[in-house]
Short mmCIF file of C-alpha atoms in Angstrom, two decimals:
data_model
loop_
_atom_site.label_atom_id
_atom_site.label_comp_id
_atom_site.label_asym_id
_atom_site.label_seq_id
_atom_site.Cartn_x
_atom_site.Cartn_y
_atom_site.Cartn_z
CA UNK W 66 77.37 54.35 68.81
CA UNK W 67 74.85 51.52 68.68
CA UNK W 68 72.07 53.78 68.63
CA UNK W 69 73.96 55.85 65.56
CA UNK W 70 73.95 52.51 64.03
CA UNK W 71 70.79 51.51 64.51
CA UNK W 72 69.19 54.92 63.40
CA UNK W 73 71.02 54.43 60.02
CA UNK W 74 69.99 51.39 59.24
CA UNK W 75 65.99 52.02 59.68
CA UNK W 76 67.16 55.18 57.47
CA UNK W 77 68.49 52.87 54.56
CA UNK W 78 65.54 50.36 55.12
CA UNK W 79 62.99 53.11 54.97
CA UNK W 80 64.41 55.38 51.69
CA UNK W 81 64.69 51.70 49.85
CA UNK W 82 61.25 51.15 50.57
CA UNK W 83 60.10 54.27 48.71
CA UNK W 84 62.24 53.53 46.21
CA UNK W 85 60.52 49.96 45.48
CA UNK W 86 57.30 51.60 45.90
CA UNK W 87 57.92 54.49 43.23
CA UNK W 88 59.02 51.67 40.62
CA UNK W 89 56.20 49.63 41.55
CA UNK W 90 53.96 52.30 41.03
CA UNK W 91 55.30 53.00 37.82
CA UNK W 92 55.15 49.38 36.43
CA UNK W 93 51.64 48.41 37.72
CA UNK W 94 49.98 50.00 34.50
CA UNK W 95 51.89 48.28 32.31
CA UNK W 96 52.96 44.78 33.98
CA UNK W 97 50.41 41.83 32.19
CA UNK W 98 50.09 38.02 34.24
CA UNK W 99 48.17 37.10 31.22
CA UNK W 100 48.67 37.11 27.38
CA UNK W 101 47.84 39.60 24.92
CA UNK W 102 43.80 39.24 23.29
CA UNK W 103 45.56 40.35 19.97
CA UNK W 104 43.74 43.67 19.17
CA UNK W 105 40.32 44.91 20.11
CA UNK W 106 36.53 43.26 18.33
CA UNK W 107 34.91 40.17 17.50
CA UNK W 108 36.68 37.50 15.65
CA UNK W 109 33.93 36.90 12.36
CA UNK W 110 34.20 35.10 8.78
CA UNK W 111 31.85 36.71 6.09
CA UNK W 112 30.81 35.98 2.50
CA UNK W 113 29.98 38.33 -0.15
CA UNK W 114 25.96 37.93 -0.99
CA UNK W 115 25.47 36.60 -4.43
CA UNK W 116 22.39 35.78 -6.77
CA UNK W 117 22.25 32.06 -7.21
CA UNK W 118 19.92 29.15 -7.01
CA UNK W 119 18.85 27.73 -3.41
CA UNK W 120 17.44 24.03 -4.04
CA UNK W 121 14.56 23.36 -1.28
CA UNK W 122 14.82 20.28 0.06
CA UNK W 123 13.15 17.62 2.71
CA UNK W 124 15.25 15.47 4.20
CA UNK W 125 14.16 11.66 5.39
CA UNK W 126 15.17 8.45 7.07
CA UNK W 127 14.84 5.29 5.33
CA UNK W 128 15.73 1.56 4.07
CA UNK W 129 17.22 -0.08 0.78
CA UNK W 130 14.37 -2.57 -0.19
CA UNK W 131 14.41 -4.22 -3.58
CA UNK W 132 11.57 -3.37 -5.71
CA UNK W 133 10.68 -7.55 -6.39
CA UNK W 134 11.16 -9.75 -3.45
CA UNK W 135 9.89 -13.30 -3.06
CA UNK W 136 9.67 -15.44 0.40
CA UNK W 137 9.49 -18.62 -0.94
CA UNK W 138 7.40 -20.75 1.36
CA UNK W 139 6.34 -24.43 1.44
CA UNK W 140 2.83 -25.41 0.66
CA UNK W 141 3.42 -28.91 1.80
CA UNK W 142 4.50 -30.33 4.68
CA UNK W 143 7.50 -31.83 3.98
CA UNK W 144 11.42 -32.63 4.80
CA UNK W 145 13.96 -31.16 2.75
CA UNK W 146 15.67 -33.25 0.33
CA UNK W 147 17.43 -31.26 -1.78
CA UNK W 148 19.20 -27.17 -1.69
CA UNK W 149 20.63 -27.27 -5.51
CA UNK W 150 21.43 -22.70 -4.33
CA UNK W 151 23.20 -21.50 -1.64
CA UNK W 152 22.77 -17.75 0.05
CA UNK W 153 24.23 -15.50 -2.85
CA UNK W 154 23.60 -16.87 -5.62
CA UNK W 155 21.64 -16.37 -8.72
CA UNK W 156 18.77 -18.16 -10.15
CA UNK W 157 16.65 -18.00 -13.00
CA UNK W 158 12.93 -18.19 -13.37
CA UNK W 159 11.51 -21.55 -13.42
CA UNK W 160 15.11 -23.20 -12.24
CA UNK W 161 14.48 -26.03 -9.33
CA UNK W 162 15.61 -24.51 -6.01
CA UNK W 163 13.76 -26.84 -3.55
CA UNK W 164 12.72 -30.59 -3.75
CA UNK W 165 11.05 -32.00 -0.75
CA UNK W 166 10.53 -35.78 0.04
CA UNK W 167 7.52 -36.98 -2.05
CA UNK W 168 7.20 -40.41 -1.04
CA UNK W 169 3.78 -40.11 1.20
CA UNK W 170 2.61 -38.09 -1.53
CA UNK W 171 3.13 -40.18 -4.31
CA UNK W 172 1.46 -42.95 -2.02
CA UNK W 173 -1.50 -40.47 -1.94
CA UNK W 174 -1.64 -40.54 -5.81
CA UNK W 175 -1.69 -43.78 -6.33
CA UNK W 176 -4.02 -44.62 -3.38
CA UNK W 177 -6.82 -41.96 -4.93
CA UNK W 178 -5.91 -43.20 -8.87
CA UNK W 179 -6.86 -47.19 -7.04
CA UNK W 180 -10.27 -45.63 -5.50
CA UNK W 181 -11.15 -44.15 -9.53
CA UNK W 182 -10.42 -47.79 -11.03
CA UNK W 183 -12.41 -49.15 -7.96
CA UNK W 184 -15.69 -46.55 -9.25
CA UNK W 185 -15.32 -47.02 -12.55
CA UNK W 186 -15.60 -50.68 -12.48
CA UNK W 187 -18.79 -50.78 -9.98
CA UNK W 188 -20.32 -48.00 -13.20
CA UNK W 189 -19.64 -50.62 -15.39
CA UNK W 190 -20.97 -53.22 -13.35
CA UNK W 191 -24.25 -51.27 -12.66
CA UNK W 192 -24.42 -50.26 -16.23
CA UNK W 193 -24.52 -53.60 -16.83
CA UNK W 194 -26.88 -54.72 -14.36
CA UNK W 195 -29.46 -51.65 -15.21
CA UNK W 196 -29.62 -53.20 -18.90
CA UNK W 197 -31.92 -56.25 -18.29
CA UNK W 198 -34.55 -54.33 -16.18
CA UNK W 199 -34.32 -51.57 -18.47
CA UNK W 200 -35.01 -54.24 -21.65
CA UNK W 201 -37.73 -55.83 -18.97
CA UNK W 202 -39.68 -52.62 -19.20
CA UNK W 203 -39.70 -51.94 -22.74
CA UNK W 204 -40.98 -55.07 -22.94
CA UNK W 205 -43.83 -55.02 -20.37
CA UNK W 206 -44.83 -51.36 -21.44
CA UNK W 207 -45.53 -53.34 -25.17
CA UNK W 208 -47.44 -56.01 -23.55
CA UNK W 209 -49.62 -53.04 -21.28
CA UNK W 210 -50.64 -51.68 -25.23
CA UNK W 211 -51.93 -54.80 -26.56
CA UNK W 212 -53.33 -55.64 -22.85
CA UNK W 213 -55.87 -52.25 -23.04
CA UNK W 214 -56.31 -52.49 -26.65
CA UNK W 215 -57.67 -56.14 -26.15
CA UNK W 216 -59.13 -54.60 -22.81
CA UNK W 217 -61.31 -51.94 -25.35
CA UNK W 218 -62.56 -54.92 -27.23
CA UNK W 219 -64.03 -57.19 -24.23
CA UNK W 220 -61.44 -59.77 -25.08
CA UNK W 221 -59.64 -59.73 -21.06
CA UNK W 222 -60.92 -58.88 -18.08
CA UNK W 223 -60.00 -55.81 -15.89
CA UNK W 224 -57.63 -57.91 -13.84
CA UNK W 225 -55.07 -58.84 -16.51
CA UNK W 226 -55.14 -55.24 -17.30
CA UNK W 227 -54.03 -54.49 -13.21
CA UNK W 228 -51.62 -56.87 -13.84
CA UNK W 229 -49.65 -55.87 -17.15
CA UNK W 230 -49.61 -52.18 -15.50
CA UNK W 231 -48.07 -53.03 -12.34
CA UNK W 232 -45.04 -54.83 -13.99
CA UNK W 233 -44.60 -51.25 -15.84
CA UNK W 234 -44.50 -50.06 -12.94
CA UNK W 235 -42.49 -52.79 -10.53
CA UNK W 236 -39.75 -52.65 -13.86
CA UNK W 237 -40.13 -48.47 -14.24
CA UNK W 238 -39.18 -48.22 -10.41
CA UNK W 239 -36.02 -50.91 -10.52
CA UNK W 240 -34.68 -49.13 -13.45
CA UNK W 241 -35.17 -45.66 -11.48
CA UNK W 242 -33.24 -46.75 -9.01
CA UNK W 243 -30.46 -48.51 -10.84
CA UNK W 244 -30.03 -45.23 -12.60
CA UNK W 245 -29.73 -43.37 -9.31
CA UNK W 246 -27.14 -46.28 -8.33
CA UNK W 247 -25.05 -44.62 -11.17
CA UNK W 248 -25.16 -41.81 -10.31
CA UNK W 249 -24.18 -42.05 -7.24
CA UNK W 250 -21.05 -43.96 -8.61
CA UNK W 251 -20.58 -41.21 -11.12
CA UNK W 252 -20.58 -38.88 -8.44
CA UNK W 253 -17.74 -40.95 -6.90
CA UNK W 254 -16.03 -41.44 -9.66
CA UNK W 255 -15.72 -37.39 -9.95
CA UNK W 256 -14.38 -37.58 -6.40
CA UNK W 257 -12.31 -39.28 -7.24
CA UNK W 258 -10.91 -38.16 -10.27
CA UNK W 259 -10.41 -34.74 -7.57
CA UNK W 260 -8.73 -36.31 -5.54
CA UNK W 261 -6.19 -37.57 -8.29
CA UNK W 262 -5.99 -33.85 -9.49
CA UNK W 263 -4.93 -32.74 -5.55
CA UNK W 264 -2.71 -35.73 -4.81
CA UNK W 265 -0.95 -35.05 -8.38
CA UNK W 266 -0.96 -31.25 -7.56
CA UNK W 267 0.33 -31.81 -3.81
CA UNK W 268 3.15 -34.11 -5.68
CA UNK W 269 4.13 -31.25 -7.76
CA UNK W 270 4.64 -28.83 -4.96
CA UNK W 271 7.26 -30.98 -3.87
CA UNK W 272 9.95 -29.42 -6.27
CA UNK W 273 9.53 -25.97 -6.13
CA UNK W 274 10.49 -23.18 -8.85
CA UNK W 275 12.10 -19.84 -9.15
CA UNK W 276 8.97 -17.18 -9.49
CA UNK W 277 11.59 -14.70 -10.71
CA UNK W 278 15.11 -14.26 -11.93
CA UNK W 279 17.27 -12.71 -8.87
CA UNK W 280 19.30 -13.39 -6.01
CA UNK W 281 18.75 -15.33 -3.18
CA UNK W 282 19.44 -13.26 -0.17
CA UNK W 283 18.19 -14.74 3.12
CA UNK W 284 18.15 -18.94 3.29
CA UNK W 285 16.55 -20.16 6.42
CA UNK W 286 16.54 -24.08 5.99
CA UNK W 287 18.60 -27.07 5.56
CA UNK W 288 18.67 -30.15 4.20
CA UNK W 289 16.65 -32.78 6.34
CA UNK W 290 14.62 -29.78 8.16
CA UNK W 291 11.02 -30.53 8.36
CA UNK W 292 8.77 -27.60 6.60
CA UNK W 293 5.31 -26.58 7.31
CA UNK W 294 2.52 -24.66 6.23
CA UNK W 295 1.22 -21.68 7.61
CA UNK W 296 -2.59 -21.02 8.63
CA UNK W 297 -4.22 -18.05 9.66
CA UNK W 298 -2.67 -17.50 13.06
CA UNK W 299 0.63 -19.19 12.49
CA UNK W 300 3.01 -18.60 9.67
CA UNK W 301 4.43 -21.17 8.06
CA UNK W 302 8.02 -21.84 7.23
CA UNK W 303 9.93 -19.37 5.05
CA UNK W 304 12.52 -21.29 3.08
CA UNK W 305 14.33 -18.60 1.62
CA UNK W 306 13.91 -15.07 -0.18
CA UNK W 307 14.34 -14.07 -3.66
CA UNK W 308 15.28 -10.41 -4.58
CA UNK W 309 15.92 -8.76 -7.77
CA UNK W 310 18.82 -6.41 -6.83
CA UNK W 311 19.08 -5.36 -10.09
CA UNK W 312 16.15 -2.46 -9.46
CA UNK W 313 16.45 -1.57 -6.04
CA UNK W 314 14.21 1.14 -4.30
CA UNK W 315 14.59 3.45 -0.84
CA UNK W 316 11.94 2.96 0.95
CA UNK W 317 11.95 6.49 3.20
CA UNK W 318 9.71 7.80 6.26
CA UNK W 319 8.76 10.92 4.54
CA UNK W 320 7.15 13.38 8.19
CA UNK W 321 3.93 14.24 8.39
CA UNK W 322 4.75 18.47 8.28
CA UNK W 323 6.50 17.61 4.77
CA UNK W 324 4.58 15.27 2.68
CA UNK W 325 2.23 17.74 1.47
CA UNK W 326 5.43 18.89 -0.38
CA UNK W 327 6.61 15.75 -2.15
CA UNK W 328 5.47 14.63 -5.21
CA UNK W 329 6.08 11.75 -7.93
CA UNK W 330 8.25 12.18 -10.35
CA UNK W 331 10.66 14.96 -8.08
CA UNK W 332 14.37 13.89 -8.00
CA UNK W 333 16.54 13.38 -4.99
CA UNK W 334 19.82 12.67 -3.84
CA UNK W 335 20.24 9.32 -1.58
CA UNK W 336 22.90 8.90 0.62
CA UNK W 337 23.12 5.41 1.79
CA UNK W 338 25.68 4.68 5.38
CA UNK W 339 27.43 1.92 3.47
CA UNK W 340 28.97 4.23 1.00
CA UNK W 341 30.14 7.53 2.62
CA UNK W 342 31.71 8.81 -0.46
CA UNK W 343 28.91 8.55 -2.82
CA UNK W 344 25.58 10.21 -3.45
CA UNK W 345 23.07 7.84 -5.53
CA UNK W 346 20.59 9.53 -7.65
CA UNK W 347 16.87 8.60 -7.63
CA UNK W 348 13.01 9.90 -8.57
CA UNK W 349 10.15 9.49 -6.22
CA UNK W 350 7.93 7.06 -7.44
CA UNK W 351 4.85 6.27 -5.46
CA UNK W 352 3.46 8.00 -1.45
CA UNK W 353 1.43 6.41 0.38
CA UNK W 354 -2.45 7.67 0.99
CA UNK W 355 -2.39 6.55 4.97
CA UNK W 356 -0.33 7.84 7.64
CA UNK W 357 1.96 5.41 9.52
CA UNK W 358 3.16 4.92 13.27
CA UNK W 359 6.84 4.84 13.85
CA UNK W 360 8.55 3.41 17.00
CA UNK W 361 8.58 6.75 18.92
CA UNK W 362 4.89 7.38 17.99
CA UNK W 363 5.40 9.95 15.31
CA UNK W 364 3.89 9.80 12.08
CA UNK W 365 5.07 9.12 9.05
CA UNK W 366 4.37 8.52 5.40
CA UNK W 367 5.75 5.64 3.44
CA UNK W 368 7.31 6.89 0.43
CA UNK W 369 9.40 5.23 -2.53
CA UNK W 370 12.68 6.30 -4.42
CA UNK W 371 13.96 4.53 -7.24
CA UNK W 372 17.63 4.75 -7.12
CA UNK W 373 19.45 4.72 -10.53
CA UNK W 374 22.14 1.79 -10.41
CA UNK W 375 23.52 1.64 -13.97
CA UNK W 376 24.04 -2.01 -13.89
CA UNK W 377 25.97 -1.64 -10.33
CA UNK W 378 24.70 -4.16 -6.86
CA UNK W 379 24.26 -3.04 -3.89
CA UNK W 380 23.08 -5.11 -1.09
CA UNK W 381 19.45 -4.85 0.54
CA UNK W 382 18.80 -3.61 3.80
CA UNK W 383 21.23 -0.91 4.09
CA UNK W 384 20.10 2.56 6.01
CA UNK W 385 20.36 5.49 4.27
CA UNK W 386 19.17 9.49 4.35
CA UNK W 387 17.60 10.84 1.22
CA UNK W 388 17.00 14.65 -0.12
CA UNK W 389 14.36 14.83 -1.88
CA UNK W 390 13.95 18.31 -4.24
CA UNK W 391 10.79 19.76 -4.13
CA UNK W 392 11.58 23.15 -5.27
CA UNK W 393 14.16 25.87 -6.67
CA UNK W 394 14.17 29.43 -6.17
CA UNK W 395 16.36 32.18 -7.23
CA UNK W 396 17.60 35.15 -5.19
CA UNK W 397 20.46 36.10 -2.44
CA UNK W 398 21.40 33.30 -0.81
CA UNK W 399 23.38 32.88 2.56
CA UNK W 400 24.23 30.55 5.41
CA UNK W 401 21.36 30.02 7.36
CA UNK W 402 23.26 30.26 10.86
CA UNK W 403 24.17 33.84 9.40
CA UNK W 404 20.36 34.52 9.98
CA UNK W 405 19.69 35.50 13.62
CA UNK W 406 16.29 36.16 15.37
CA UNK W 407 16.59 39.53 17.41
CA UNK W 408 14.07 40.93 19.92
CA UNK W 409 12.60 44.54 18.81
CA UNK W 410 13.51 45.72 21.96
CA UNK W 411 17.18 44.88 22.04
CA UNK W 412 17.78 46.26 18.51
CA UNK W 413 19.34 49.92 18.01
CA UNK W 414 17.73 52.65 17.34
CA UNK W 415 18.92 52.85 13.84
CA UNK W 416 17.83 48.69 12.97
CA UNK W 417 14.64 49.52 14.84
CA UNK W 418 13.23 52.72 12.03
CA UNK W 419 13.61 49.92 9.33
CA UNK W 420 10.73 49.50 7.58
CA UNK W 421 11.27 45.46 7.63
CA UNK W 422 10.91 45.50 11.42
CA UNK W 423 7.10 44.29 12.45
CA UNK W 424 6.07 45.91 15.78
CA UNK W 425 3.58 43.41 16.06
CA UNK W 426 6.08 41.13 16.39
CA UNK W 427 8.25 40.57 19.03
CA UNK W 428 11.62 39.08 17.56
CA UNK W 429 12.65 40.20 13.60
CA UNK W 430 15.42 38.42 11.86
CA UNK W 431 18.52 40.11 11.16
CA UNK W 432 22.13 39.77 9.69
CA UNK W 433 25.34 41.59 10.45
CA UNK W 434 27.11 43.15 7.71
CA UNK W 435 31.18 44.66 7.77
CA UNK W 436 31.16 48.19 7.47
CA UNK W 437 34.29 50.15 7.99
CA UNK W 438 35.38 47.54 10.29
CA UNK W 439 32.47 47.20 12.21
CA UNK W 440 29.19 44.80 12.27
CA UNK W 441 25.77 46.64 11.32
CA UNK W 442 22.66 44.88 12.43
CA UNK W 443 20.58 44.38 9.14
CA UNK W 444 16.89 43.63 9.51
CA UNK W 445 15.83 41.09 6.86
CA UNK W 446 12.87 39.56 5.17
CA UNK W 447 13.90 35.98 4.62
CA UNK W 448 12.05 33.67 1.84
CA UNK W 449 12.45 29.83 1.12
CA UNK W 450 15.74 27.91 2.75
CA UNK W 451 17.15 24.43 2.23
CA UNK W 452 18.94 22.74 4.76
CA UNK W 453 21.89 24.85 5.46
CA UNK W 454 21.01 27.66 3.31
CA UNK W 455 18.42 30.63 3.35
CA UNK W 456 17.10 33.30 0.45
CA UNK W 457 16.91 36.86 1.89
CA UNK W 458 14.40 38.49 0.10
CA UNK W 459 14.72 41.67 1.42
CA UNK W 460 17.33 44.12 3.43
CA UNK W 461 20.60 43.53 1.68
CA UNK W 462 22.45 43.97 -1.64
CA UNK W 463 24.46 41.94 -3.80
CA UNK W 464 28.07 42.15 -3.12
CA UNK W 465 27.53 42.80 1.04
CA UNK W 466 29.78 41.65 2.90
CA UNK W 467 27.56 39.11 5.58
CA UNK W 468 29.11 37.97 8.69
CA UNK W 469 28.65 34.43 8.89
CA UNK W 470 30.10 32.74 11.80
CA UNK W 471 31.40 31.69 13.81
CA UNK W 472 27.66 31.49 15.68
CA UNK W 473 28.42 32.01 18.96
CA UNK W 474 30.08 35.31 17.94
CA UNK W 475 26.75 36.62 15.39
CA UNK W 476 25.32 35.58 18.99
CA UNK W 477 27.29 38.20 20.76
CA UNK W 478 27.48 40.91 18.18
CA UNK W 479 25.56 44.21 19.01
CA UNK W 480 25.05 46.87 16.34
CA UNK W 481 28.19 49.19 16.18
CA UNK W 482 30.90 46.32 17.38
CA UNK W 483 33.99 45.94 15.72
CA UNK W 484 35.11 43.36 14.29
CA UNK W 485 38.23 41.43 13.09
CA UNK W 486 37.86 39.31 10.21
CA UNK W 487 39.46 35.73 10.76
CA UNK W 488 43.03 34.89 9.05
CA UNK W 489 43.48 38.58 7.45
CA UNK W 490 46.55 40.38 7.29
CA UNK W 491 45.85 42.93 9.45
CA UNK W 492 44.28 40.99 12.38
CA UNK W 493 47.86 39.05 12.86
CA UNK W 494 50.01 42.62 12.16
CA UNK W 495 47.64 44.32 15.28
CA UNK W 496 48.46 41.17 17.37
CA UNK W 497 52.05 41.42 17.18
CA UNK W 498 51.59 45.23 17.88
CA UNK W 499 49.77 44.76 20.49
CA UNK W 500 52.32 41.71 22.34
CA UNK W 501 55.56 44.39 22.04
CA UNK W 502 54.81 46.81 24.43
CA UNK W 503 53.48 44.39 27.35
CA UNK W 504 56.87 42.72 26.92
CA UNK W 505 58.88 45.88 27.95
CA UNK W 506 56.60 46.60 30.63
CA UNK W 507 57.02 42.97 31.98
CA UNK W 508 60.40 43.71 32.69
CA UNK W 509 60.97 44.73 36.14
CA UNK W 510 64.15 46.29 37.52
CA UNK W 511 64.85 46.58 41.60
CA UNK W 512 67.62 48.57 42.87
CA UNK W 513 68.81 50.62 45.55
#
């Protein structure tokens, strides 16, 4: 009996085996762990090529400068007195915005005005002085006349002769030197007048002026700070600047491989960090002739923008990006990621016979157009771009529908693929499709 028992039991064990094998079997091809892809090809967004207008731009780096700004220095040295303008405000040319204490150089101009009354005083002393010598020697040079005429005639003797001309002479050489005497005194008397003129001069610098109407943006000093002047290898103290922010200028770091492209007069489009939401208009004004050195080492030229405020502030120093136009073109434009270089010897057989591909070459640039479903690889000849934009001169037709993204999947795409275009109808109708029959299969029923 046991061993009946145990014989049916392997029995049962063994047909329910088969059993869960058969069904097994059965539900293998159709049982999914994961979910559904949503329909077969390459998930792509396209645009339909058009004629337009590509603007060619190049792009640079730069600062917000005003075009007039003054760093009002000190040219004395001097303590501060007297800050009639704070940081921020505005000033007029020719309004006081400094004084400095003048005492030691008033003291100056008074001392040097002293040494010209001193000089002109010993002038009018030796003026004085000169005048009896100089009446001496008319007189004596009368007295030599009659001496020789009475000399001619026999009526004196050689010796009073001598002696008449050597008191010409003893008078000619005292007056000689009294005139010198002036004007050596004259001479200091000039000096002295010059150092009257740079003592008053020095005096004036003590209030200083507005050069130009603007704003005061930067104010380094107090009141009671001691100012100096700068010489060659030091600079001096820098009191405070002076902008006109009424005309204010970008001052960008035009590279090297573009400046042969940018000329006066071309407009551009400045967008400055401070003011995400706007784009400023401007004109380049002036290039520079010499190359310049930036931090990294590369070079750079220094070019200027004039930005058009209409009576609006903005503050100096800001960073900002500016595009400046240097050309337009017309033609069919695209994105430029749509615009893929492809080597010769991956392309298909069909791509490869067109008459755009270069053999001597090794990589040609291609697009990917929709047809029936499927992405054709399009050899191109490509003309000017812009930034984010590209003119295909050649291979395609208005109206073709270009696959433009996303990049990594133009990456992927081989000539032939299919493709599914992204948020279309039909792409989410072949997805649901697709997720009902895996969820019957996923159903699994074990019996005996």
């Amino acid at each position: 009996m046991r061993l009946f028992l145990i014989f049916a039991v392997v029995l049962v064990l063994g047909l329910a085996g088969a059993m869960f094998a058969i069904d097994w079997s059965s539900l293998s091809g159709g049982f999914s762990f994961g979910g559904s892809t949503g329909g077969s090809g390459e998930l792509v967004r396209f645009e339909s090529v058009t004629r337009r207008t590509l603007v060619e731009r190049v792009a640079a780096p730069g600062e917000i400068e005003p075009n007039v700004k003054v760093d009002v220095s000190a040219e004395v040295s001097a303590r501060i007195l007297e800050l009639p303008f704070r940081e921020g405000e505005t000033v007029r040319q020719g309004d006081m915005i400094i004084r400095l204490d003048a005492a030691d150089f008033q003291a100056r101009l008074e001392s040097a005005e002293a040494r010209r009354d001193a000089e002109r005083f010993r002038l009018q002393s030796e003026q004085s002085r000169i005048a009896g010598p100089m009446a001496s020697l008319a007189n004596a040079r009368e007295t030599l006349r009659r001496q020789e005429q009475l000399f001619k005639t026999g009526d004196i003797s050689r010796q009073n002769l001598d002696d008449a001309r050597n008191r010409v002479a003893e008078l000619a050489a005292q007056v000689e030197a009294g005139k010198l005497a002036i004007s050596v005194i004259e001479s200091s008397l000039a000096a002295a007048e010059a150092d009257i003129d740079q003592a008053r001069d020095r005096l004036a610098k003590t209030v200083m002026k507005s050069p130009i109407d603007g704003v005061i943006t930067i104010l380094n000093a107090e009141v009671g700070e001691l100012v100096v002047v700068g010489t060659m290898n030091n600079a001096g103290t820098v009191i405070m600047t002076i902008a006109d922010l009424s005309r204010m200028r970008l001052d960008a770091k035009v590279a090297e491989s573009d400046i042969a492209k940018v000329a006066n007069t071309q407009p551009a489009e400045i967008r400055i960090n401070a003011y995400p939401d706007e784009v400023f208009e401007g004109i380049v004004e002036r290039i520079a002739l010499q190359r310049s050195l930036d931090r990294d080492g590369s070079g750079f030229f220094k070019t200027e923008v004039q930005i058009t405020l209409d009576g609006r502030r903005i503050y100096s120093g800001l960073a900002a990006n500016v595009d400046i136009e240097i050309a337009r073109h017309e033609g069919l434009v695209v994105p430029s990621q749509a615009v893929v270089d492809m080597k010769i010897d991956d392309l298909s057989s069909n791509a490869a016979s067109s008459p755009l591909v270069d053999r001597d070459r090794r990589t040609v640039p291609v697009v990917f157009i929709i047809q029936d479903g499927k992405a054709v690889c399009t050899p191109v000849r490509i003309g000017p771009s812009s930034l984010s934009e590209t003119i295909v001169a050649e291979g395609i037709d208005p109206d073709d529908q270009v696959i433009v993204g996303p990049y990594k999947a133009i990456e992927n795409l081989d000539d032939g693929d299919s493709v599914r275009i992204e948020g279309s109808e039909s792409t989410s109708e072949a997805d649901a499709e697709n997720v009902e029959p895996n969820t019957e299969k996923s159903s699994v029923k074990i019996g005996f």
